[in-house]
Coordinates of N, CA and C in Angstrom, one line a residue:
Chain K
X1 N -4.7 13.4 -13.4 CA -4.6 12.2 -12.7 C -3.1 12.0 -12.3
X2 N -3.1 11.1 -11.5 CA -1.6 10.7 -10.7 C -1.3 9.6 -11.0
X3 N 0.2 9.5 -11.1 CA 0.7 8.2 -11.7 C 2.2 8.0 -10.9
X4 N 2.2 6.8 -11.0 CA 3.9 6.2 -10.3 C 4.4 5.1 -11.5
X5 N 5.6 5.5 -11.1 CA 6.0 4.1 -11.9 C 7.5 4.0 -11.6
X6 N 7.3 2.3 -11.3 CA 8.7 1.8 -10.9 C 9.4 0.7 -12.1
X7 N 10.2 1.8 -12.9 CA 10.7 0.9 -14.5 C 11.1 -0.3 -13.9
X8 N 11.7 -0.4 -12.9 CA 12.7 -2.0 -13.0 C 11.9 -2.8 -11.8
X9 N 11.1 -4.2 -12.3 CA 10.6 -5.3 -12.4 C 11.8 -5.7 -10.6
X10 N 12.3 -5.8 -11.3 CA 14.0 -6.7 -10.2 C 15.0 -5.8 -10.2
X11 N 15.9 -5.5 -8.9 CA 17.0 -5.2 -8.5 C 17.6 -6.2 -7.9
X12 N 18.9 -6.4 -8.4 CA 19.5 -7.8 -8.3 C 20.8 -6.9 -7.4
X13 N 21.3 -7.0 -6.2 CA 22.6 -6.6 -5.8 C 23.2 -7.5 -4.8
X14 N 24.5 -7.3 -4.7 CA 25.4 -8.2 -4.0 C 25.1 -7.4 -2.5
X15 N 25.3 -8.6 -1.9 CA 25.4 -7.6 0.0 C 26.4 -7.2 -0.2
X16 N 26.2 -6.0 0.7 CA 27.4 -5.1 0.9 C 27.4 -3.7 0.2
X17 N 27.3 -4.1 -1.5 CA 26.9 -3.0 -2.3 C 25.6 -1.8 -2.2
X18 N 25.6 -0.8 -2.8 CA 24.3 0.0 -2.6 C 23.4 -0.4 -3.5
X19 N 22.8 0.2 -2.7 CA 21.5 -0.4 -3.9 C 20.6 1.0 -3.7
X20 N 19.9 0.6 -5.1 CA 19.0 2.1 -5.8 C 17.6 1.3 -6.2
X21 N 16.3 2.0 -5.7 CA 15.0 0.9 -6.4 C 14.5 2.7 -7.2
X22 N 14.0 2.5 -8.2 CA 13.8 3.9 -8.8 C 11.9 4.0 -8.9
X23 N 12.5 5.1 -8.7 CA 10.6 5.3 -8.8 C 10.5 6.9 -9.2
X24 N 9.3 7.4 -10.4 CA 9.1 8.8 -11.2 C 7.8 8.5 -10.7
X25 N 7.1 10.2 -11.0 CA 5.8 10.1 -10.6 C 5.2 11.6 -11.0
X26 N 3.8 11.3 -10.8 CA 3.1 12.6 -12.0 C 2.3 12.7 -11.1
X27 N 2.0 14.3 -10.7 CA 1.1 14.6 -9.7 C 0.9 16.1 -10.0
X28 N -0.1 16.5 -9.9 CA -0.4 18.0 -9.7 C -0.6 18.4 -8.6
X29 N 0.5 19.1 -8.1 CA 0.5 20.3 -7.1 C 1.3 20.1 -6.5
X30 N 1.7 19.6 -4.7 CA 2.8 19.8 -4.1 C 2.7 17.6 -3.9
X31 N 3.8 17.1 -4.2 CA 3.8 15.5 -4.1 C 3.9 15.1 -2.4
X32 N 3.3 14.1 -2.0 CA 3.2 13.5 -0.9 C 3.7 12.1 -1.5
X33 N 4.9 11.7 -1.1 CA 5.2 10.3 -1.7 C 5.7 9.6 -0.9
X34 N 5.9 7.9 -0.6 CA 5.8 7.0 0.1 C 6.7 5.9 -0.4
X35 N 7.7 5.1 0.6 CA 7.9 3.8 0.3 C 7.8 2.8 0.9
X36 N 6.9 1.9 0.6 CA 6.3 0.4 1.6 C 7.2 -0.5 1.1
X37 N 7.8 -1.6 2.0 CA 8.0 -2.7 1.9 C 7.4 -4.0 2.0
X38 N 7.0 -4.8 1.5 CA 6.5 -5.9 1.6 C 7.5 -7.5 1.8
X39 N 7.3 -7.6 2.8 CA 8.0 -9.4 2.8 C 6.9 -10.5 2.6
X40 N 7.3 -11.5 2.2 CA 6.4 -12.8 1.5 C 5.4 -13.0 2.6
X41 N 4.4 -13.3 2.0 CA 2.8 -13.6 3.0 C 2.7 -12.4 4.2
X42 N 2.7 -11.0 3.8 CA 2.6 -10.0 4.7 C 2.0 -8.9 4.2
X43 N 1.3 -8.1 5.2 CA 1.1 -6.9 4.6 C 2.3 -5.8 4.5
X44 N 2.3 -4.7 3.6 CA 2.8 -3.7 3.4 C 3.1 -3.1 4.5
X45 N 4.9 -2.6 5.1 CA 5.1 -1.3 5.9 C 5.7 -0.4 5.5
X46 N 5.1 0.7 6.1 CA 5.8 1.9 5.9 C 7.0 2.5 6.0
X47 N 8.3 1.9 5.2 CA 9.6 2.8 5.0 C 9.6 4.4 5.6
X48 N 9.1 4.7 4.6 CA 9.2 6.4 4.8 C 8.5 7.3 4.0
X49 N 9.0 8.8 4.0 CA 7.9 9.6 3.3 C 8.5 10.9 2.9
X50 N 8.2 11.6 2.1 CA 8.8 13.1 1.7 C 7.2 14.0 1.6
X51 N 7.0 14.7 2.6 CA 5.9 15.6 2.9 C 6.8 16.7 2.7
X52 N 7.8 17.5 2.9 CA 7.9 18.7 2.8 C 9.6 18.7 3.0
X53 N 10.0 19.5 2.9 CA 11.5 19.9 3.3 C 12.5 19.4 3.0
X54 N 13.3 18.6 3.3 CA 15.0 18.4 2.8 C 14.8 16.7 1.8
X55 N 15.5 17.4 0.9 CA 15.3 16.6 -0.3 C 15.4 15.3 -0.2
X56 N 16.6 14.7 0.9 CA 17.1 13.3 1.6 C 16.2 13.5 2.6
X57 N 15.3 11.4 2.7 CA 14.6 11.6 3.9 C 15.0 10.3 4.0
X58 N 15.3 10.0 5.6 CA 15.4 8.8 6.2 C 14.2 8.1 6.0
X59 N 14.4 6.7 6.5 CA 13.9 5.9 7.2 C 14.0 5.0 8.0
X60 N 13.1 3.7 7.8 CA 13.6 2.8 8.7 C 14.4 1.6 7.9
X61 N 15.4 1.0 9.0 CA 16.2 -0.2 8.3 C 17.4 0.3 7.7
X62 N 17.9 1.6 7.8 CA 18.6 2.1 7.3 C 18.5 2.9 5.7
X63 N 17.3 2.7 5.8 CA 16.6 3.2 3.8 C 16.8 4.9 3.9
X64 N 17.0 5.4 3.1 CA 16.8 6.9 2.7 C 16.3 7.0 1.2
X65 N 15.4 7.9 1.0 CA 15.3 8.3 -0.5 C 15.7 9.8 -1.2
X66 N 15.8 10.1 -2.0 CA 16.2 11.4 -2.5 C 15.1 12.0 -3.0
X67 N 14.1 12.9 -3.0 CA 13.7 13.6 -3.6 C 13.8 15.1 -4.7
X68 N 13.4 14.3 -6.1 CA 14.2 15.3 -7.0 C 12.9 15.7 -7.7
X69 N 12.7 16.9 -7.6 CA 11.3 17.9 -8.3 C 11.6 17.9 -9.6
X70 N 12.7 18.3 -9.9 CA 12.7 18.7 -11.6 C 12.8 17.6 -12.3
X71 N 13.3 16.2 -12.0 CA 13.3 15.3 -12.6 C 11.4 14.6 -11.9
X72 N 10.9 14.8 -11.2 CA 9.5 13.9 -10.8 C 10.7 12.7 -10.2
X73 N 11.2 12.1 -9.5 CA 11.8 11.0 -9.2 C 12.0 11.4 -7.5
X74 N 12.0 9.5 -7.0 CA 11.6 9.6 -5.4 C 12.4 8.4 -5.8
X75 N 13.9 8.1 -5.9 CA 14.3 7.1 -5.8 C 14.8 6.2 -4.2
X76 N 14.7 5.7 -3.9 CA 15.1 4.9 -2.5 C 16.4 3.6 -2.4
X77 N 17.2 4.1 -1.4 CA 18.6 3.8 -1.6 C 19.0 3.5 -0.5
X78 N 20.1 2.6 -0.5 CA 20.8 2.3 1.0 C 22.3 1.8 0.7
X79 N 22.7 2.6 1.7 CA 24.3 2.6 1.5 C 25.1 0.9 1.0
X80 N 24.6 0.1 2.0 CA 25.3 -1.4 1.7 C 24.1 -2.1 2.0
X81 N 23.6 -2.6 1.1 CA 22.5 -4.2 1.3 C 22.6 -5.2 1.9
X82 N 21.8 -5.9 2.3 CA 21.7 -6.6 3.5 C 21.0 -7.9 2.5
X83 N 21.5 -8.9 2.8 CA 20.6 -10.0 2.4 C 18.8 -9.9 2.9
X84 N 18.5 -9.6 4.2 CA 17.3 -9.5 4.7 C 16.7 -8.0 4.3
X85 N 17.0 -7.5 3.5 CA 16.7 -6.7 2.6 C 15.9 -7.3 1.4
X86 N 16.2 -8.1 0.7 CA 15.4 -9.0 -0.1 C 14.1 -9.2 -0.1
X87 N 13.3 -8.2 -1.0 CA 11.4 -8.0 -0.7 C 11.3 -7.3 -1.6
X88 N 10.0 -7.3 -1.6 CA 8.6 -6.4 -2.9 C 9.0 -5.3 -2.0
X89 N 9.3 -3.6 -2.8 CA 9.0 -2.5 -2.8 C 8.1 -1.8 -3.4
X90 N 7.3 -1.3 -2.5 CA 6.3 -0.2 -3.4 C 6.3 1.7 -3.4
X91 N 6.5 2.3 -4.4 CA 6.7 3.4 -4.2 C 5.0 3.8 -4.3
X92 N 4.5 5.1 -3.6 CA 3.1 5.6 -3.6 C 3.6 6.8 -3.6
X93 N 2.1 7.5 -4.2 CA 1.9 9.1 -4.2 C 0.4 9.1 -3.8
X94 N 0.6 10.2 -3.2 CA -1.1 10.4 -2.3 C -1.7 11.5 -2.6
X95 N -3.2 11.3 -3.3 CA -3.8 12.3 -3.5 C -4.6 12.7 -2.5
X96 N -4.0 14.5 -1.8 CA -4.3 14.6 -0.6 C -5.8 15.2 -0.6
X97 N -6.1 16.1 -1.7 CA -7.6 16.3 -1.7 C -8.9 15.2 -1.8
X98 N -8.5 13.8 -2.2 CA -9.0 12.4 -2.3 C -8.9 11.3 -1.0
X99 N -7.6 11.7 -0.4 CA -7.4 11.4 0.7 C -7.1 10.0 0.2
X100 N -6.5 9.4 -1.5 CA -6.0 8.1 -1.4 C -5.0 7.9 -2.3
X101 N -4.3 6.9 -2.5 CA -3.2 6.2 -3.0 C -3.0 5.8 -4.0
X102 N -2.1 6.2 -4.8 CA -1.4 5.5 -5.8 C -0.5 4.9 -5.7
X103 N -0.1 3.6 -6.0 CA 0.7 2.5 -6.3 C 1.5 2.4 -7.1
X104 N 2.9 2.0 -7.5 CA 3.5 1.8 -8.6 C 3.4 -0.3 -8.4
X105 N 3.6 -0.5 -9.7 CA 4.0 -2.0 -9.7 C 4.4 -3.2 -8.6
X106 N 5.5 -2.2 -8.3 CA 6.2 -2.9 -7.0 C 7.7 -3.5 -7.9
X107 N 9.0 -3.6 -6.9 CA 9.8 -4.2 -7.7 C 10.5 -4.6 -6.4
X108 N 11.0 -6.0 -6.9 CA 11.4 -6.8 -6.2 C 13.2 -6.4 -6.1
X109 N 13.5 -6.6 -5.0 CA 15.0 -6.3 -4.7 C 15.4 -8.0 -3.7
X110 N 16.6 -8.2 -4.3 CA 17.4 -9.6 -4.4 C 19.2 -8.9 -3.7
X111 N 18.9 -9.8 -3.0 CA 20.3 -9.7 -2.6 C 21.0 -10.5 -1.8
X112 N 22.7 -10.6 -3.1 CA 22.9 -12.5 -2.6 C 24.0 -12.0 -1.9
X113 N 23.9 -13.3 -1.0 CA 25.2 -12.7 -0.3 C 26.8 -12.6 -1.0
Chain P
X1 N -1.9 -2.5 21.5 CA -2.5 -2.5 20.3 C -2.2 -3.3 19.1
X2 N -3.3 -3.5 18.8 CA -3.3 -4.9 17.5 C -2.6 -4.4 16.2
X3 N -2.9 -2.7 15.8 CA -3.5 -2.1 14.5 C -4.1 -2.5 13.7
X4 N -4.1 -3.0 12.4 CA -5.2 -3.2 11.6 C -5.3 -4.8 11.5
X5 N -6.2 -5.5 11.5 CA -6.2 -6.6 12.2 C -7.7 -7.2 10.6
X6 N -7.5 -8.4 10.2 CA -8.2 -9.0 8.7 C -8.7 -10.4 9.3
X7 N -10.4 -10.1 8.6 CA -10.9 -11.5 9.1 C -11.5 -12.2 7.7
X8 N -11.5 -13.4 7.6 CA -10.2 -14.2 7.8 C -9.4 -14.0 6.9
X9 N -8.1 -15.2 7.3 CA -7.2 -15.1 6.6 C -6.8 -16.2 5.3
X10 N -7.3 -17.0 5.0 CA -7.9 -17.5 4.1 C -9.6 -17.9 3.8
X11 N -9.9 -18.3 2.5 CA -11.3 -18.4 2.4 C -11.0 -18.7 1.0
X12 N -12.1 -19.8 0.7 CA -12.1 -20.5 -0.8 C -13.9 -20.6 -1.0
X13 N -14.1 -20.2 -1.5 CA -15.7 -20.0 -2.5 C -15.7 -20.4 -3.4
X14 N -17.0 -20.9 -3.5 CA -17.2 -21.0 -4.8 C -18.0 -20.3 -6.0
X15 N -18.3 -20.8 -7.3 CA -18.5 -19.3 -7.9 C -19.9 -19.1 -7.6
X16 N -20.3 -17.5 -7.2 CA -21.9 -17.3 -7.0 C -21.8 -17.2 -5.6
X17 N -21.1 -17.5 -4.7 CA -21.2 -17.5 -3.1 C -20.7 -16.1 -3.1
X18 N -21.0 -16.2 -1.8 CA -20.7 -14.8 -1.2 C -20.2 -14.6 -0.1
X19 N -19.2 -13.4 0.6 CA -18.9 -13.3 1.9 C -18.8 -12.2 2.3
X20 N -18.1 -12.0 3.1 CA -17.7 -10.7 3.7 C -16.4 -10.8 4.3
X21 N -15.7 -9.6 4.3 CA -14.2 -9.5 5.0 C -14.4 -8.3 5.7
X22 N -13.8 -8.8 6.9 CA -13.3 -7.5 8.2 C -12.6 -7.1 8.3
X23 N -12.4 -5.8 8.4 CA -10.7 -5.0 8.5 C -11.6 -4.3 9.8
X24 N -10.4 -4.5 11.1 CA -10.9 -4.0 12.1 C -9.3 -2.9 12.5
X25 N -9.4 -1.8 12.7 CA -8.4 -1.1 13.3 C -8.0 -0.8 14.3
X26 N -7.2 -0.2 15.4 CA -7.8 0.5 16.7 C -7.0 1.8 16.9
X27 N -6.3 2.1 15.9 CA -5.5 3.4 16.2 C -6.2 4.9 15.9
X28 N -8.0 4.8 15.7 CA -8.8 5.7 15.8 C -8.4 6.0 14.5
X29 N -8.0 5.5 13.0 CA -7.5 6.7 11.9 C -9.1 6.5 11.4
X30 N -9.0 7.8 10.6 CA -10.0 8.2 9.8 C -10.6 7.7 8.8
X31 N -9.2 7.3 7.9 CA -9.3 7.0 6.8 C -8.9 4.9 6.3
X32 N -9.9 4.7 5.8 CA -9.6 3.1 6.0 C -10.1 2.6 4.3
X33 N -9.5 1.7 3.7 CA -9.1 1.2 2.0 C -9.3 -0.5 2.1
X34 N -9.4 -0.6 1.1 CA -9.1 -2.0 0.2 C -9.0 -1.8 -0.8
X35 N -7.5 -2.9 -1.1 CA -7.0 -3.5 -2.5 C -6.7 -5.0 -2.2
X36 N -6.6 -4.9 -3.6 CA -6.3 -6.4 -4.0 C -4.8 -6.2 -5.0
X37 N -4.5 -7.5 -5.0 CA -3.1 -7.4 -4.9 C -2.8 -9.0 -5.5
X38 N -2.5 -8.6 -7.2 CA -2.5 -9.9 -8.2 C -1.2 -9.7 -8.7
X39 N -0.5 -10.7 -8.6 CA 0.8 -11.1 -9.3 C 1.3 -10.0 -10.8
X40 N 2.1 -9.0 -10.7 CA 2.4 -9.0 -12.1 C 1.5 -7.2 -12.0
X41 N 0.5 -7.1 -10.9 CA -0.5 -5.5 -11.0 C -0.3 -5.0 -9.6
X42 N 0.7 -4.8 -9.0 CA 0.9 -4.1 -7.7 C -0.7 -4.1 -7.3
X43 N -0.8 -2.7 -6.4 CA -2.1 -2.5 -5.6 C -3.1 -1.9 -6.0
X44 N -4.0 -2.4 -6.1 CA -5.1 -1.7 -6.8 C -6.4 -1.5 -5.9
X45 N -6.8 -0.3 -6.0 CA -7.7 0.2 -5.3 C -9.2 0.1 -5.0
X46 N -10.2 -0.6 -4.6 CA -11.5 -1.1 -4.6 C -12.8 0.1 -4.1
X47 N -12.3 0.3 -2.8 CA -13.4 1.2 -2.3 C -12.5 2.0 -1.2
X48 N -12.8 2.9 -0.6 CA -12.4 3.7 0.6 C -13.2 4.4 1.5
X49 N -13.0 4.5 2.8 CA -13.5 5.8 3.3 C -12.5 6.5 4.0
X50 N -13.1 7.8 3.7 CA -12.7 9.3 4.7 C -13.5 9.8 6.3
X51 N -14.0 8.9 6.7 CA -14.9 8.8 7.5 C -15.8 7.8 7.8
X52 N -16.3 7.9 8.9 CA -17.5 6.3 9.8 C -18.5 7.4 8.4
X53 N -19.3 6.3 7.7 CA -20.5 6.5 7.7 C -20.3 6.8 5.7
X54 N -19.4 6.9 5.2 CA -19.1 7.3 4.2 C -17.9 6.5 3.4
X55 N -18.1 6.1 2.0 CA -17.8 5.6 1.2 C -17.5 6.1 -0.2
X56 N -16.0 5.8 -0.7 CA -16.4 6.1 -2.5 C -15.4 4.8 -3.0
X57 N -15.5 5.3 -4.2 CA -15.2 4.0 -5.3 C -14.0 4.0 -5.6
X58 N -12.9 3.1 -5.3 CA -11.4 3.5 -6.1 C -11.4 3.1 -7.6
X59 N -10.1 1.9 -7.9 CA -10.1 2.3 -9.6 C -10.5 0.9 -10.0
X60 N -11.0 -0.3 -8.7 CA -11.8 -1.4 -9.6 C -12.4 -2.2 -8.5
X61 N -14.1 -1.1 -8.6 CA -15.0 -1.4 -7.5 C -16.3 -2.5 -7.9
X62 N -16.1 -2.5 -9.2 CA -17.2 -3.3 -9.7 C -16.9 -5.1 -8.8
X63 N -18.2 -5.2 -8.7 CA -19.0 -6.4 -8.0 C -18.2 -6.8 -6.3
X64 N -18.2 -5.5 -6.2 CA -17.8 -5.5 -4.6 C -18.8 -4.1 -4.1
X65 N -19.4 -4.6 -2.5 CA -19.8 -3.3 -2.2 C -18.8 -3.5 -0.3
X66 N -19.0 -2.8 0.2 CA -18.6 -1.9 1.2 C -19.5 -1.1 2.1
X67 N -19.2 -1.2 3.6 CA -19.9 -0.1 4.1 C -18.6 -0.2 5.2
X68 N -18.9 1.5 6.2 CA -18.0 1.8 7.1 C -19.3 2.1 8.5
X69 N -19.5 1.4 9.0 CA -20.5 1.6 10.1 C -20.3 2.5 11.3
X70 N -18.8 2.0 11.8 CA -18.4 2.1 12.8 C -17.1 2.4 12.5
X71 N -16.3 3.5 12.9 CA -15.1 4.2 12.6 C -14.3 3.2 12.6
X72 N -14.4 2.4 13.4 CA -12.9 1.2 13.4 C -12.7 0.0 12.5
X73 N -14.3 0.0 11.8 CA -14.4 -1.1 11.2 C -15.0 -1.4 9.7
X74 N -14.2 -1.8 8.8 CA -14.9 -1.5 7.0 C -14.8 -2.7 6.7
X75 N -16.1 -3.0 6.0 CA -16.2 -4.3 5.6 C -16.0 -4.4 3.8
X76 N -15.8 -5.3 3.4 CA -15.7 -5.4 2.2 C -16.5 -6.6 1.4
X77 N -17.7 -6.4 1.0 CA -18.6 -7.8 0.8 C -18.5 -8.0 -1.1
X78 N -18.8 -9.3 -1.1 CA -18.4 -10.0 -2.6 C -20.0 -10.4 -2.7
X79 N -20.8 -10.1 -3.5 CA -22.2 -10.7 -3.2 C -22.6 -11.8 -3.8
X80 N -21.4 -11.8 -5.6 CA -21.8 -13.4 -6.1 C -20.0 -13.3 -6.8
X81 N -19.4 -14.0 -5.6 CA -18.2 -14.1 -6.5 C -17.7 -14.8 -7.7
X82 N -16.6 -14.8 -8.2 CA -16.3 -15.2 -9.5 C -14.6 -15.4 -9.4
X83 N -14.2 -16.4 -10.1 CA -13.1 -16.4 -10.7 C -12.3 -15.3 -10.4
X84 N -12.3 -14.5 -11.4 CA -11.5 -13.1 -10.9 C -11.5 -12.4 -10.4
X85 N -12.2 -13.0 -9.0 CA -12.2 -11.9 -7.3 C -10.9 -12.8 -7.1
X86 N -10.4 -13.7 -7.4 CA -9.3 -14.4 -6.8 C -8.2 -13.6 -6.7
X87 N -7.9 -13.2 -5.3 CA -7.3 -12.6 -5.0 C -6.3 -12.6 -3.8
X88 N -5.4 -11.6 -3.5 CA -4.8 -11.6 -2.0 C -5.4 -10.1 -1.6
X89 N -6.4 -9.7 -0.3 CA -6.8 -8.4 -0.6 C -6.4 -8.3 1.1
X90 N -5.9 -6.4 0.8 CA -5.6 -6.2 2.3 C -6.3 -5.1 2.4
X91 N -6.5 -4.3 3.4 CA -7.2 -3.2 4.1 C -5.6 -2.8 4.8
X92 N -6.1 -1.6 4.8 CA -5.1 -0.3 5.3 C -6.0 1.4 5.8
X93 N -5.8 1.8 6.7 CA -6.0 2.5 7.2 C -4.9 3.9 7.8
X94 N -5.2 5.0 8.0 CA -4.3 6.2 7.5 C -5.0 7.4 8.5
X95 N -4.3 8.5 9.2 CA -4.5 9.6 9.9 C -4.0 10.9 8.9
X96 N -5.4 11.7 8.7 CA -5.1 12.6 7.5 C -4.4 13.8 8.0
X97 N -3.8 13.6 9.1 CA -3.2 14.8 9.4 C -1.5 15.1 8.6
X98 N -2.0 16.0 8.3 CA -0.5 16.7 7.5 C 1.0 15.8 7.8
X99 N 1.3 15.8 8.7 CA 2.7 14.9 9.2 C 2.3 14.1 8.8
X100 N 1.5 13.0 8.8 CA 1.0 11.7 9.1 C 1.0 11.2 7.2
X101 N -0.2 10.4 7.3 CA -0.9 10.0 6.1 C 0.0 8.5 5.9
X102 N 1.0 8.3 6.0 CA 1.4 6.8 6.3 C -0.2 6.1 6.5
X103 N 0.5 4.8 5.0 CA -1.0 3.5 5.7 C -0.3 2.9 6.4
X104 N -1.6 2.1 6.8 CA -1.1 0.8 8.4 C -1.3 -0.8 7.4
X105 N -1.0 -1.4 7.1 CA -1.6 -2.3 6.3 C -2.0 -4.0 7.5
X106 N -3.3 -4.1 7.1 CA -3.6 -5.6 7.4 C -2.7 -6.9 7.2
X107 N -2.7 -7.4 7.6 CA -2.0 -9.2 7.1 C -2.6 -9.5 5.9
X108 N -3.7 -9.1 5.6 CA -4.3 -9.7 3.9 C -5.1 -10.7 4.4
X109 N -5.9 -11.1 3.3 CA -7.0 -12.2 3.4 C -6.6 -13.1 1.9
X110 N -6.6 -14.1 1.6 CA -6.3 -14.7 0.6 C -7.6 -15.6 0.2
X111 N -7.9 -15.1 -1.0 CA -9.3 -15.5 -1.3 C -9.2 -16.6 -2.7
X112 N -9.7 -17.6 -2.5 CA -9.8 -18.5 -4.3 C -11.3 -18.7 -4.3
X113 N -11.5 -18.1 -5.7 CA -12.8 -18.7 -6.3 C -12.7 -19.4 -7.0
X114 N -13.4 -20.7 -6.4 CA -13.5 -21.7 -8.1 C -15.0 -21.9 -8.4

């Protein structure tokens, strides 16, 4: 079975600073993994994704995440934070033979000016 | 184009009634979901399809059913709701091709049973 998990509840950072939202995950075979943002009374969008190749993948809003195999970790990161950065993050892994989604908790990111 | 598009967007029942919710899409994907989505338990998975015409069970399908008629459009029906369907539930839909697989997510429907 597949699993995600995002240990930290809240990331609290000042604007300007980087910020890190962490996310580990357990999957058998090659990982398809995802990061959604959510803002208040909205559905979920799609950040970005690591399907195959270079370990740093962009996204949008300025997001990148690292992908690291030996540790299972798909952490997602941005150089300097933005107040309008402040929202529920969800990290996913996709079971491609199932054709569906796993979810982590979600962790909220705060950022004062 | 709309993309994934939720009918309605609020709705209050009461316990034993019943409804139905619409997730209508138009980007032709394949693959179309519902979760619900409770304070404190991220996304949790109800029912799905991989195709018009075809259905399976995610990881908390009990007293919900589902059909997929029409490729663009999955319904999600409550037949005698309760208390703890109270929920915020969205529909999301997905193109299984290798590049792809990104969901599209709905606005949500926000449901209270009393």
């Amino acid at each position: 079975a597949q699993s995600v998990a995002q240990p930290e509840d809240q990331v609290n950072v000042a604007e300007g600073n980087p910020l890190t939202v962490k996310c580990t995950y357990s999957v058998s075979g090659n990982p398809y993994l995802f990061w959604y943002v959510q803002y208040p009374n909205r559905g979920l969008q799609f950040l970005l994704k690591y399907i195959t190749g270079d370990n740093l993948v962009k996204g949008s809003y300025g997001f990148e995440a690292e992908f690291n195999k030996s540790q299972t970790s798909f952490h997602l990161k941005k150089p300097s934070a933005l107040v309008s950065d402040s929202a529920l993050y969800f990290c996913a892994v996709l079971n491609t033979n199932a054709g569906k989604s796993t979810f982590g908790d979600g962790t909220t990111l705060t950022v004062k000016p | 184009n709309a993309g994934v598009t939720q009918t309605p967007k609020f709705r209050v029942l009461k316990t034993g009634q019943s409804m139905t919710l619409l997730c209508a899409q138009d980007m032709n994907h394949e693959y179309m979901y519902w979760y619900r989505q409770d304070p404190g338990m991220g996304l949790r998975l109800i029912h799905y399809s991989v195709g018009e015409g075809t259905t399976a069970k995610g990881e908390v399908p009990d007293g919900y059913n589902v059909s997929r008629l029409k490729k663009q459009n999955f319904l999600l029906g409550l037949e005698s709701a309760a208390p703890s369907q109270t929920s915020v539930y969205f529909c999301a839909s997905s193109y299984p091709s290798r590049g792809y697989r990104e969901q599209y997510f709905g606005p949500g429907t926000r449901l209270t049973v009393t």
